Coordinates of C-alpha atoms in Angstrom, one line a residue:
Chain A
S26 CA -6.6 -149.4 9.1
V27 CA -5.6 -146.9 6.2
Q28 CA -8.6 -146.5 4.3
A29 CA -7.3 -146.7 0.5
H30 CA -9.8 -144.9 -1.5
K31 CA -9.4 -144.6 -5.4
E32 CA -8.7 -142.1 -7.1
D33 CA -9.6 -143.3 -11.7
K34 CA -12.5 -145.2 -11.7
P35 CA -13.7 -148.1 -9.3
Q36 CA -11.8 -151.3 -9.8
K37 CA -14.7 -154.0 -10.8
V38 CA -16.1 -156.7 -12.6
M39 CA -19.9 -156.3 -14.5
E40 CA -22.0 -158.7 -14.3
V41 CA -21.9 -159.8 -18.4
N42 CA -24.6 -161.3 -20.9
G43 CA -26.3 -162.8 -17.4
L44 CA -23.3 -164.8 -16.9
T45 CA -23.0 -165.6 -12.8
P46 CA -22.2 -162.8 -11.5
V47 CA -18.6 -161.9 -9.7
P48 CA -18.4 -160.3 -7.1
H49 CA -18.2 -156.9 -7.6
S50 CA -14.6 -155.0 -5.1
Y51 CA -16.6 -152.0 -4.1
D52 CA -15.1 -149.3 -2.0
Y53 CA -17.7 -149.4 0.9
D54 CA -20.9 -151.5 1.8
L55 CA -22.9 -148.6 2.4
I56 CA -22.0 -145.2 1.2
V57 CA -24.7 -142.4 3.4
I58 CA -25.1 -138.8 2.0
G59 CA -26.2 -137.0 4.6
G60 CA -25.5 -136.7 7.6
G61 CA -28.2 -135.6 10.5
S62 CA -30.7 -138.0 12.6
G63 CA -31.6 -140.2 9.3
G64 CA -28.1 -140.3 8.4
L65 CA -26.0 -141.3 11.1
A66 CA -28.6 -143.8 13.0
A67 CA -27.9 -145.4 9.6
A68 CA -24.5 -145.8 9.8
K69 CA -23.9 -146.5 13.4
E70 CA -26.6 -149.1 13.2
A71 CA -24.7 -150.4 10.0
A72 CA -21.3 -150.4 11.8
K73 CA -22.8 -152.6 14.3
Y74 CA -22.6 -155.2 11.6
E75 CA -19.5 -155.0 10.9
K76 CA -20.5 -152.8 6.9
K77 CA -17.5 -151.3 6.2
V78 CA -19.4 -148.0 6.2
M79 CA -18.5 -144.3 4.7
V80 CA -20.9 -141.0 5.5
V81 CA -20.4 -137.9 3.9
D82 CA -21.3 -134.6 5.0
F83 CA -22.0 -131.2 4.3
V84 CA -22.9 -127.8 4.8
V85 CA -23.9 -125.1 2.1
P86 CA -23.4 -122.3 3.6
T87 CA -26.2 -120.2 4.4
P88 CA -26.4 -117.1 1.8
L89 CA -24.9 -115.0 4.1
G90 CA -22.8 -117.2 4.6
S91 CA -23.6 -119.0 8.0
S92 CA -23.1 -122.7 8.1
W93 CA -22.4 -125.8 11.0
G94 CA -21.1 -129.3 11.6
L95 CA -22.0 -133.1 12.0
G96 CA -25.0 -134.0 13.3
G97 CA -28.0 -131.9 10.4
T98 CA -31.3 -129.4 10.8
C99 CA -32.6 -131.2 14.2
V100 CA -29.4 -131.1 16.4
N101 CA -27.6 -127.8 14.9
V102 CA -30.5 -125.5 13.1
G103 CA -33.9 -127.2 14.1
C104 CA -35.0 -129.2 17.5
I105 CA -32.7 -128.6 19.1
P106 CA -31.9 -125.0 19.0
K107 CA -35.5 -124.6 18.5
K108 CA -35.7 -126.1 22.3
L109 CA -33.9 -124.9 23.8
M110 CA -34.6 -120.8 23.4
H111 CA -38.2 -121.7 24.2
Q112 CA -36.9 -122.9 27.3
A113 CA -35.2 -119.6 27.4
A114 CA -38.4 -117.8 27.0
L115 CA -40.3 -119.7 28.9
L116 CA -37.6 -119.2 32.0
G117 CA -38.9 -115.3 31.7
Q118 CA -42.5 -116.2 32.1
A119 CA -41.4 -118.0 35.4
L120 CA -39.9 -114.7 36.0
Q121 CA -42.4 -112.7 36.4
D122 CA -45.2 -115.6 37.8
S123 CA -42.7 -116.2 40.8
R124 CA -43.1 -113.3 41.8
K125 CA -47.0 -113.9 43.2
F126 CA -45.0 -117.6 44.5
G127 CA -43.7 -115.1 46.4
W128 CA -39.9 -114.7 44.6
Q129 CA -39.7 -110.7 45.9
F130 CA -36.3 -109.0 44.0
T131 CA -35.7 -105.4 42.5
E132 CA -34.2 -105.2 39.2
E133 CA -35.3 -105.4 36.4
V134 CA -35.4 -108.8 34.5
K135 CA -33.2 -108.5 30.8
H136 CA -32.7 -111.0 28.0
N137 CA -29.1 -110.9 26.7
W138 CA -28.8 -112.9 23.7
M139 CA -25.6 -113.3 23.1
T140 CA -25.0 -115.2 26.3
M141 CA -28.5 -117.8 25.7
T142 CA -26.7 -118.0 21.8
E143 CA -23.0 -118.7 23.3
S144 CA -24.0 -121.8 25.4
V145 CA -26.9 -122.7 22.9
Q146 CA -23.8 -122.8 20.4
N147 CA -21.2 -124.2 22.8
Y148 CA -24.1 -127.8 23.3
I149 CA -24.6 -127.2 20.0
G150 CA -20.4 -128.4 19.6
S151 CA -20.4 -131.4 22.4
L152 CA -23.0 -132.8 20.1
N153 CA -21.5 -132.1 16.8
W154 CA -18.2 -133.0 18.2
G155 CA -19.5 -136.1 20.0
Y156 CA -20.8 -137.0 16.9
R157 CA -17.2 -137.1 15.6
V158 CA -15.8 -139.6 18.1
A159 CA -18.9 -142.4 17.8
L160 CA -18.8 -142.7 14.1
R161 CA -14.9 -142.9 14.5
D162 CA -15.1 -145.5 17.1
K163 CA -17.3 -146.9 14.8
K164 CA -15.1 -147.5 12.2
V165 CA -17.4 -144.9 10.1
T166 CA -16.0 -143.1 7.7
Y167 CA -16.4 -139.5 7.7
E168 CA -16.2 -136.8 5.4
N169 CA -16.7 -133.4 5.2
A170 CA -18.0 -133.1 1.8
Y171 CA -20.1 -132.9 -0.4
G172 CA -21.2 -135.8 -1.9
E173 CA -22.9 -136.2 -5.9
F174 CA -23.8 -140.1 -8.1
V175 CA -21.4 -139.3 -11.3
G176 CA -21.9 -143.3 -12.1
P177 CA -23.5 -146.1 -11.6
H178 CA -22.8 -147.3 -7.8
T179 CA -20.3 -144.0 -7.8
I180 CA -20.7 -141.1 -6.2
K181 CA -17.6 -138.1 -6.4
T182 CA -16.8 -136.1 -2.8
T183 CA -16.0 -132.1 -2.6
N184 CA -14.2 -130.7 0.4
K185 CA -15.1 -127.1 1.0
R186 CA -10.9 -127.2 -1.1
G187 CA -12.1 -128.1 -3.8
V188 CA -10.7 -130.8 -3.4
E189 CA -12.2 -133.9 -5.4
K190 CA -12.3 -138.1 -4.9
L191 CA -13.7 -140.7 -6.4
Y192 CA -16.1 -143.9 -4.3
T193 CA -18.0 -146.7 -4.5
A194 CA -20.6 -148.4 -2.3
E195 CA -22.7 -151.8 -3.4
R196 CA -25.8 -149.5 -1.7
F197 CA -26.1 -145.8 -1.5
L198 CA -28.6 -143.9 1.3
I199 CA -29.3 -140.7 0.6
A200 CA -30.6 -139.0 3.4
T201 CA -30.0 -135.1 2.5
G202 CA -33.0 -133.8 4.3
E203 CA -34.4 -129.3 3.6
R204 CA -32.8 -126.5 3.5
P205 CA -35.3 -123.0 3.8
R206 CA -36.7 -121.8 0.6
Y207 CA -37.0 -118.0 -0.6
P208 CA -39.6 -116.6 -2.0
G209 CA -37.6 -115.1 -4.9
I210 CA -37.9 -111.3 -4.2
P211 CA -35.6 -108.5 -4.1
G212 CA -33.9 -108.7 -1.1
D213 CA -34.1 -111.7 0.6
K214 CA -31.1 -113.1 0.1
E215 CA -28.9 -110.2 0.5
Y216 CA -31.1 -108.7 3.7
C217 CA -33.5 -111.6 5.4
I218 CA -32.6 -114.8 7.7
S219 CA -33.3 -117.7 7.9
S220 CA -33.3 -121.1 11.0
D221 CA -30.5 -121.4 9.6
D222 CA -28.9 -117.8 10.8
L223 CA -31.5 -117.5 13.2
F224 CA -29.3 -119.3 16.4
S225 CA -26.2 -118.5 15.5
L226 CA -27.0 -115.2 15.0
P227 CA -24.0 -112.7 17.0
Y228 CA -26.4 -110.0 17.2
C229 CA -29.8 -109.8 19.2
P230 CA -32.2 -110.1 15.5
G231 CA -34.0 -106.6 18.0
K232 CA -37.6 -105.9 16.1
T233 CA -38.7 -108.6 13.8
L234 CA -40.8 -109.7 11.1
V235 CA -41.2 -113.3 10.6
V236 CA -42.5 -114.6 6.9
G237 CA -44.6 -117.7 6.9
A238 CA -46.6 -119.5 9.0
S239 CA -45.6 -123.0 9.3
Y240 CA -44.1 -124.4 12.0
V241 CA -41.2 -123.0 12.0
A242 CA -42.6 -119.9 11.9
L243 CA -45.2 -120.1 15.2
E244 CA -42.3 -120.8 17.4
C245 CA -39.3 -118.6 15.9
A246 CA -42.1 -115.7 15.9
G247 CA -43.3 -117.3 20.3
F248 CA -39.4 -117.6 21.5
L249 CA -38.2 -114.1 20.1
A250 CA -41.4 -112.3 21.6
G251 CA -40.9 -113.9 25.1
L252 CA -37.8 -112.8 25.2
G253 CA -38.7 -109.1 24.9
L254 CA -38.6 -108.3 21.5
D255 CA -41.4 -107.7 19.0
V256 CA -42.0 -109.6 16.7
T257 CA -45.1 -109.7 14.0
V258 CA -46.0 -113.2 11.8
M259 CA -47.3 -111.7 8.2
V260 CA -49.3 -115.2 7.3
R261 CA -50.8 -116.1 3.5
S262 CA -53.4 -117.7 3.7
I263 CA -53.4 -120.5 6.9
L264 CA -51.7 -120.8 10.1
L265 CA -50.4 -124.2 10.0
R266 CA -51.3 -125.8 7.0
G267 CA -51.5 -129.9 7.9
F268 CA -52.1 -129.2 11.2
D269 CA -56.1 -129.6 13.0
Q270 CA -57.8 -126.1 12.0
D271 CA -59.5 -125.7 15.5
M272 CA -56.1 -126.6 17.3
A273 CA -53.8 -123.9 15.3
N274 CA -56.1 -121.2 15.4
K275 CA -55.9 -121.3 18.7
I276 CA -52.9 -121.8 18.6
G277 CA -52.3 -118.3 16.9
E278 CA -55.0 -116.4 19.1
Y279 CA -52.8 -117.1 22.3
M280 CA -49.6 -115.8 20.8
E281 CA -51.6 -113.1 19.5
E282 CA -53.2 -111.6 23.1
H283 CA -49.8 -112.3 24.3
G284 CA -47.8 -109.6 22.1
V285 CA -47.2 -111.4 18.4
N286 CA -48.3 -109.4 15.7
F287 CA -50.0 -111.1 12.9
I288 CA -50.3 -109.4 9.4
R289 CA -53.1 -111.6 7.6
E290 CA -53.4 -112.3 4.4
F291 CA -50.4 -110.5 2.8
V292 CA -47.0 -111.4 1.6
P293 CA -43.9 -110.0 1.0
I294 CA -42.4 -108.6 -2.0
K295 CA -39.3 -106.7 -1.9
V296 CA -37.2 -106.3 1.2
E297 CA -34.8 -103.0 1.1
Q298 CA -32.0 -101.7 3.6
I299 CA -32.1 -98.4 5.3
E300 CA -28.9 -98.5 7.4
E301 CA -26.9 -101.2 7.5
G302 CA -25.4 -103.0 11.3
T303 CA -25.4 -105.5 13.8
P304 CA -29.3 -105.9 12.8
G305 CA -29.4 -103.1 10.5
R306 CA -33.5 -101.8 9.8
L307 CA -35.6 -103.7 7.1
K308 CA -37.7 -101.7 5.0
V309 CA -40.4 -104.2 4.5
T310 CA -43.0 -103.5 0.6
A311 CA -45.9 -106.2 1.0
K312 CA -49.5 -106.6 -1.2
S313 CA -52.2 -108.2 0.2
T314 CA -53.6 -111.8 -1.1
T315 CA -56.9 -110.4 -1.4
G316 CA -56.0 -107.1 -3.3
N317 CA -54.7 -104.7 -4.2
Q318 CA -53.5 -103.0 -1.4
I319 CA -50.1 -102.2 -0.1
I320 CA -48.1 -101.9 3.2
E321 CA -44.6 -100.9 4.4
G322 CA -42.8 -101.6 7.1
E323 CA -39.6 -101.2 9.1
Y324 CA -37.9 -104.0 10.9
N325 CA -34.5 -104.8 12.0
T326 CA -34.8 -108.0 10.5
V327 CA -37.0 -109.9 8.7
L328 CA -37.3 -113.8 9.5
L329 CA -38.1 -116.3 5.5
A330 CA -40.0 -119.6 7.2
I331 CA -41.6 -120.6 4.4
G332 CA -41.0 -123.6 3.9
R333 CA -38.2 -125.8 3.2
D334 CA -37.1 -127.2 -0.2
P335 CA -35.3 -131.0 -0.7
C336 CA -31.6 -131.0 -1.7
T337 CA -32.5 -133.2 -4.4
R338 CA -31.6 -131.4 -6.9
K339 CA -27.8 -130.9 -6.9
I340 CA -26.6 -134.6 -6.3
G341 CA -26.9 -136.1 -9.6
L342 CA -30.2 -138.3 -9.0
D343 CA -30.1 -138.3 -13.2
K344 CA -26.7 -139.9 -13.4
V345 CA -27.7 -142.5 -11.3
G346 CA -31.7 -142.6 -13.3
V347 CA -33.5 -141.9 -9.2
N348 CA -37.0 -140.2 -9.7
I349 CA -38.1 -137.8 -8.4
N350 CA -41.2 -135.5 -7.8
E351 CA -40.3 -132.9 -10.7
K352 CA -42.7 -129.9 -8.4
T353 CA -41.1 -130.8 -5.2
G354 CA -37.8 -132.0 -5.1
K355 CA -39.1 -135.1 -3.1
I356 CA -37.8 -138.6 -3.5
P357 CA -41.0 -141.1 -3.8
V358 CA -39.9 -144.8 -2.6
N359 CA -42.0 -147.7 -1.6
D360 CA -42.6 -149.6 2.5
E361 CA -38.9 -149.9 2.1
E362 CA -37.5 -146.5 2.4
Q363 CA -36.5 -147.9 -1.6
T364 CA -36.2 -145.7 -4.1
N365 CA -37.0 -147.3 -8.3
V366 CA -33.0 -148.1 -8.1
P367 CA -32.9 -151.1 -6.1
Y368 CA -29.4 -150.4 -4.6
I369 CA -30.4 -146.6 -3.5
Y370 CA -32.6 -145.9 0.1
A371 CA -33.5 -142.7 1.7
V372 CA -35.1 -141.6 4.7
G373 CA -36.3 -138.2 6.4
D374 CA -36.6 -135.1 5.5
I375 CA -36.4 -135.5 2.1
L376 CA -39.1 -138.8 1.3
Q377 CA -42.5 -137.8 -0.4
D378 CA -45.6 -138.7 1.2
K379 CA -43.9 -138.7 5.2
L380 CA -43.5 -137.3 7.9
E381 CA -40.9 -134.6 9.5
L382 CA -39.8 -135.6 11.8
T383 CA -35.8 -136.7 13.5
P384 CA -37.0 -138.9 15.3
V385 CA -38.9 -140.9 12.2
A386 CA -36.0 -140.5 10.0
I387 CA -34.0 -142.5 12.9
Q388 CA -36.4 -145.3 13.0
A389 CA -36.9 -145.2 9.4
G390 CA -32.7 -145.1 9.0
R391 CA -31.9 -147.8 11.6
L392 CA -35.0 -150.3 10.3
L393 CA -33.9 -150.5 7.1
V394 CA -30.4 -151.1 8.0
R395 CA -31.9 -154.3 10.2
R396 CA -33.3 -155.5 7.0
L397 CA -30.7 -155.1 5.0
Y398 CA -28.0 -156.1 7.0
A399 CA -29.8 -158.3 9.6
G400 CA -32.0 -160.8 8.1
S401 CA -34.9 -158.5 9.4
T402 CA -38.1 -158.0 8.0
T403 CA -40.0 -155.3 10.8
K404 CA -41.1 -151.3 8.6
C405 CA -41.1 -148.9 10.1
D406 CA -45.0 -147.7 10.9
Y407 CA -45.5 -143.8 9.7
V408 CA -48.8 -144.7 11.0
N409 CA -50.4 -142.2 14.6
V410 CA -46.9 -140.9 15.5
P411 CA -46.4 -137.7 17.5
T412 CA -45.8 -134.4 17.0
T413 CA -45.6 -131.9 19.6
V414 CA -45.5 -127.5 18.6
F415 CA -42.9 -125.8 21.1
T416 CA -44.6 -121.9 20.9
P417 CA -45.7 -120.4 23.0
L418 CA -48.3 -122.6 24.2
E419 CA -47.6 -126.0 23.3
Y420 CA -49.8 -128.5 21.1
G421 CA -49.1 -132.2 21.0
A422 CA -51.0 -134.7 18.3
C423 CA -51.1 -137.8 18.3
G424 CA -53.6 -139.5 14.8
Y425 CA -56.2 -138.0 12.9
S426 CA -57.0 -134.2 12.9
E427 CA -60.3 -133.0 12.9
E428 CA -61.2 -132.4 9.9
T429 CA -59.1 -135.2 8.1
A430 CA -61.3 -137.3 10.2
V431 CA -64.3 -136.3 9.7
E432 CA -62.6 -136.4 5.5
K433 CA -62.5 -140.1 6.6
F434 CA -64.9 -140.8 8.7
G435 CA -67.5 -138.8 7.5
E436 CA -69.4 -136.6 10.2
E437 CA -71.3 -139.4 11.9
N438 CA -68.9 -141.4 12.7
I439 CA -66.9 -139.4 14.3
E440 CA -67.5 -138.0 18.1
V441 CA -65.4 -135.3 19.6
Y442 CA -64.5 -134.9 23.0
H443 CA -63.1 -132.0 24.4
S444 CA -61.8 -130.1 26.7
H445 CA -60.3 -126.9 28.8
F446 CA -58.4 -127.0 31.3
W447 CA -56.4 -124.1 34.0
P448 CA -53.1 -125.7 34.6
L449 CA -52.9 -125.9 38.7
E450 CA -49.2 -123.6 38.4
W451 CA -51.3 -120.9 36.3
T452 CA -53.6 -120.1 38.2
V453 CA -51.5 -118.1 41.5
P454 CA -50.1 -116.0 38.8
S455 CA -53.8 -114.9 37.4
R456 CA -52.5 -117.0 34.0
D457 CA -55.1 -117.5 31.9
N458 CA -58.0 -119.9 32.7
N459 CA -59.3 -120.6 28.9
K460 CA -56.8 -121.4 27.5
C461 CA -55.4 -124.6 27.2
Y462 CA -57.2 -127.3 25.8
A463 CA -58.1 -131.2 24.9
K464 CA -59.9 -133.3 22.6
I465 CA -60.3 -136.4 21.6
I466 CA -61.2 -137.9 18.6
C467 CA -63.8 -141.3 18.3
N468 CA -64.6 -143.6 15.9
I469 CA -67.6 -144.5 17.1
Q470 CA -67.6 -147.5 14.9
D471 CA -64.5 -149.3 16.1
N472 CA -65.3 -149.1 19.6
E473 CA -65.1 -145.6 20.0
R474 CA -60.6 -146.4 19.2
V475 CA -59.5 -143.4 20.1
I476 CA -58.2 -142.2 16.4
G477 CA -56.9 -138.4 17.3
F478 CA -55.5 -137.0 20.3
H479 CA -55.0 -133.0 21.1
V480 CA -53.5 -131.3 24.0
L481 CA -52.3 -127.6 24.0
G482 CA -51.0 -126.2 27.3
P483 CA -47.4 -126.6 28.7
N484 CA -45.6 -129.5 28.5
A485 CA -47.6 -131.0 25.3
G486 CA -45.0 -133.0 24.2
E487 CA -44.4 -134.8 27.2
V488 CA -48.0 -135.3 28.1
T489 CA -48.7 -136.4 24.3
Q490 CA -46.2 -139.1 24.7
G491 CA -47.4 -141.5 26.4
F492 CA -50.7 -141.3 25.1
A493 CA -50.0 -141.8 22.0
A494 CA -48.5 -144.9 23.3
A495 CA -51.9 -145.6 24.4
V496 CA -53.3 -144.3 20.4
K497 CA -51.0 -147.5 19.0
C498 CA -52.5 -150.3 21.0
G499 CA -55.6 -148.9 20.4
M500 CA -56.9 -147.6 23.1
T501 CA -60.4 -146.3 23.3
K502 CA -62.7 -143.7 24.7
E503 CA -63.9 -146.3 27.1
Q504 CA -60.2 -147.6 28.1
L505 CA -59.1 -143.9 28.5
D506 CA -62.2 -143.1 31.1
S507 CA -61.6 -146.1 33.6
T508 CA -57.4 -144.7 33.7
V509 CA -57.5 -143.2 37.3
G510 CA -56.1 -140.0 36.4
I511 CA -53.1 -138.4 38.0
H512 CA -53.6 -135.4 40.5
P513 CA -53.0 -132.4 39.8
V514 CA -51.5 -132.2 36.5
C515 CA -52.8 -131.3 32.9
A516 CA -52.2 -134.2 31.6
E517 CA -55.4 -135.6 34.4
V518 CA -58.3 -134.0 31.9
Chain B
M6 CA 7.5 -123.2 14.1
G7 CA 7.0 -127.2 15.5
W8 CA 4.7 -127.2 18.6
E9 CA 5.5 -126.5 22.5
Q10 CA 5.0 -128.5 25.3
A11 CA 4.5 -127.5 29.0
E12 CA 4.1 -129.4 32.0
V13 CA 2.3 -127.5 35.0
R14 CA 0.7 -129.0 38.0
G15 CA -2.9 -128.1 39.8
Y16 CA -4.8 -125.1 39.1
P17 CA -3.9 -121.6 39.6
E18 CA -0.7 -123.1 37.5
F19 CA -3.0 -124.0 34.4
V20 CA -4.7 -121.5 34.5
R21 CA -1.6 -119.2 33.6
A22 CA -0.5 -121.2 31.2
A23 CA -3.3 -121.5 29.2
Q24 CA -3.0 -117.1 29.4
R25 CA 0.7 -117.4 28.3
Y26 CA -0.3 -118.5 25.5
R27 CA -3.4 -117.4 24.5
G28 CA -4.3 -116.9 21.0
R29 CA -2.8 -120.6 19.3
P30 CA -4.1 -123.7 19.4
I31 CA -4.2 -125.0 22.9
F32 CA -4.9 -128.9 24.0
A33 CA -4.6 -130.1 27.3
L34 CA -3.9 -132.8 28.7
F35 CA -5.3 -133.6 32.4
C36 CA -3.4 -136.7 34.8
G37 CA -3.9 -137.5 38.6
D38 CA -0.3 -136.6 40.0
K39 CA 2.2 -138.6 40.5
D40 CA 3.9 -140.7 43.2
A41 CA 7.8 -140.3 43.6
E42 CA 8.4 -143.8 41.4
G43 CA 6.7 -141.7 38.8
R44 CA 3.4 -143.7 38.7
S45 CA -0.1 -141.7 38.6
W46 CA -3.4 -143.2 41.3
C47 CA -5.6 -143.4 38.5
P48 CA -4.9 -146.9 36.8
D49 CA -6.5 -145.0 33.1
C50 CA -4.2 -142.3 33.3
V51 CA -1.7 -145.0 33.7
T52 CA -2.7 -146.6 30.4
A53 CA -3.9 -142.9 28.3
E54 CA -0.8 -141.6 28.4
P55 CA 1.5 -143.2 27.0
V56 CA -0.8 -143.4 23.7
V57 CA -1.2 -139.3 24.0
R58 CA 2.5 -138.9 24.1
K59 CA 2.5 -141.2 20.6
E60 CA 0.6 -138.6 18.5
L61 CA 1.7 -135.3 19.9
H62 CA 3.6 -136.1 17.0
N63 CA 0.5 -135.2 15.1
L64 CA -0.3 -132.3 16.9
P65 CA -0.5 -129.5 14.8
D66 CA 1.7 -126.2 14.1
E67 CA 2.1 -123.6 16.5
S68 CA 0.1 -125.4 19.0
V69 CA 0.2 -125.8 22.9
F70 CA 0.4 -129.2 24.9
I71 CA 0.2 -128.6 28.3
Y72 CA 0.4 -131.8 30.7
C73 CA -1.2 -130.7 33.5
L74 CA -1.4 -132.4 37.2
V75 CA -4.4 -131.8 38.8
G76 CA -3.4 -133.2 42.4
D77 CA -3.7 -135.7 45.1
R78 CA -6.9 -138.5 44.8
A79 CA -8.3 -136.5 47.7
Y80 CA -8.1 -133.0 45.9
W81 CA -9.8 -135.4 42.5
K82 CA -12.7 -136.6 44.5
D83 CA -13.5 -133.0 46.2
P84 CA -17.1 -132.5 44.1
N85 CA -16.0 -128.6 44.5
N86 CA -12.2 -128.1 43.3
E87 CA -11.6 -125.7 40.3
F88 CA -11.0 -127.9 37.7
R89 CA -14.5 -129.2 38.0
R90 CA -15.7 -126.0 38.7
N91 CA -14.8 -123.8 35.7
L92 CA -12.9 -126.2 33.4
K93 CA -16.2 -128.8 34.1
L94 CA -14.0 -131.4 33.8
T95 CA -15.8 -135.1 35.3
G96 CA -12.9 -137.6 35.2
V97 CA -9.3 -137.9 34.4
P98 CA -7.5 -138.4 31.8
T99 CA -9.1 -136.0 29.8
L100 CA -8.4 -134.9 26.9
L101 CA -9.1 -131.7 25.2
K102 CA -9.2 -128.9 23.1
Y103 CA -8.7 -126.0 24.7
G104 CA -11.7 -122.9 24.7
T105 CA -13.6 -125.7 22.1
P106 CA -16.2 -128.2 22.7
Q107 CA -13.9 -130.7 21.6
K108 CA -13.0 -132.9 24.2
L109 CA -11.9 -136.5 25.0
V110 CA -11.8 -138.4 28.6
E111 CA -11.1 -141.1 30.7
E112 CA -10.9 -144.9 28.0
E113 CA -11.9 -142.2 25.1
C114 CA -8.0 -141.8 26.2
F115 CA -6.4 -145.0 25.1
K116 CA -7.8 -144.7 21.8
A117 CA -5.2 -143.6 19.8
E118 CA -7.6 -142.8 16.3
L119 CA -10.1 -140.5 18.8
V120 CA -6.1 -138.8 20.1
R121 CA -5.9 -138.8 16.5
M122 CA -8.4 -137.1 15.7
L123 CA -8.8 -134.3 18.3
F124 CA -4.9 -132.9 17.2
T125 CA -5.6 -132.8 14.4
E126 CA -8.9 -132.1 12.5
D127 CA -11.4 -129.1 13.6

């Protein structure tokens, strides 16, 4: 069928003076701005209910010119390439371990960045294409264009050739996600890369300085070091803010003992280019956060991972009156993902006070659409959402960190059970015997219900998923104890 | 200069054709062999071919459309045949844009909209 779009003002009849409203003839039932995890899940769900849906997705190229296809951050420059590169690093470790298990090879094993990157990008390309096919197949209109509000119920889209079009819809879903933050120091945009550039970098990054202590910074530093590169992490204050600090410090220690350099309590103030090249040579000047000390260092690549900012400031929200948190750019919503403007909703990383995770965005998007078009009343449950950080020693968690539990329930009302463990697979190759660690936090006043689950060790994500379901069901310590372990696996601890 | 068409049979011929047209966008439709009456052993290919041919006028200028017969049913069923091994084909019919992850497999080829999307968008 041919989609007719109006170039001029949308034809709609307005309600006047509270008289019986006449049906508005909008172009679409729902327009989704942003084709990432949340946006696509919502669009595909709405199409199931035979709604007329459009997805508008556009990637503003990075300062260095990187761009990507449909699918959002997770698919293109987040979870997917990250996990694949983490796996590449783990395989490198496995190759080393394999000699102790009897595998014999005389050649030295080296890593080829281009081979890995091409394979990863090829896979991502197939995902981008898969989304295009899925949308077209479900009759969801897709425009590769930048969408912004220009008036009530109306957006303007601008494609990469500058062609503008106007569209109207009964409802809108903002799912524009975030982009990496730049520190605003000389040389940041000209010479530094971010995670947006890293996964498609057409040359090996070489000796790398990672600025930041977020999970993005640590995961990237982790796999780069695992691939054999010289990696330094520059941390302003603490690691993994918001995560259980006991676990965060163990992660940092492990990384330090395994070849990642850390420069603590410093921030970069200037990046200069010594030599052009792929990679080139950069000089970084940094200042201490606790005094006046200045240091300098030379690196091939500087990767900035100091945080991400929501893409909400240039999409015309002021034209339709959607409130945003002026300081952070995040959008506050009620427990039904509705903004202060009743016909405009939001999901994903841009939401204020919600977890920035793909499965959360997908769940929220789907449930929202079911409430809108299928009469459901189920709201998204943001409590007890499991997460995993894919640092060299993986960390899985669900529920409260120790600090938050103490703050909420009081130290005397919680009990922490913990244990180090030595994965059987690590024994033969003589890998660390006291680094893997598991702890659970229980609420004494509530039957010792497990309110926090933390595990540090291989396959932490796989281990955590099942326990998350148990925590959601309200498992108590006694129930956990009475569950017979599987042997020999890490999870039995 | 519009688009060009080539017909080949078997893997070596396909590779030679792809080489010959290197540098230009190449679209390829892989189907099962046809018998003396011109009917393929692959029923999905019989359905897909007219749908694809009807959309050929949407091919971008300078591009090439290669129609490739892969072989008989026994050859195709062999899990190690060259098309499966080298081009990673998983089924026939397959319509793909050579050198990219963009492809349509089996029933996807029946849908004119999807075929048109493969030919016209990047």
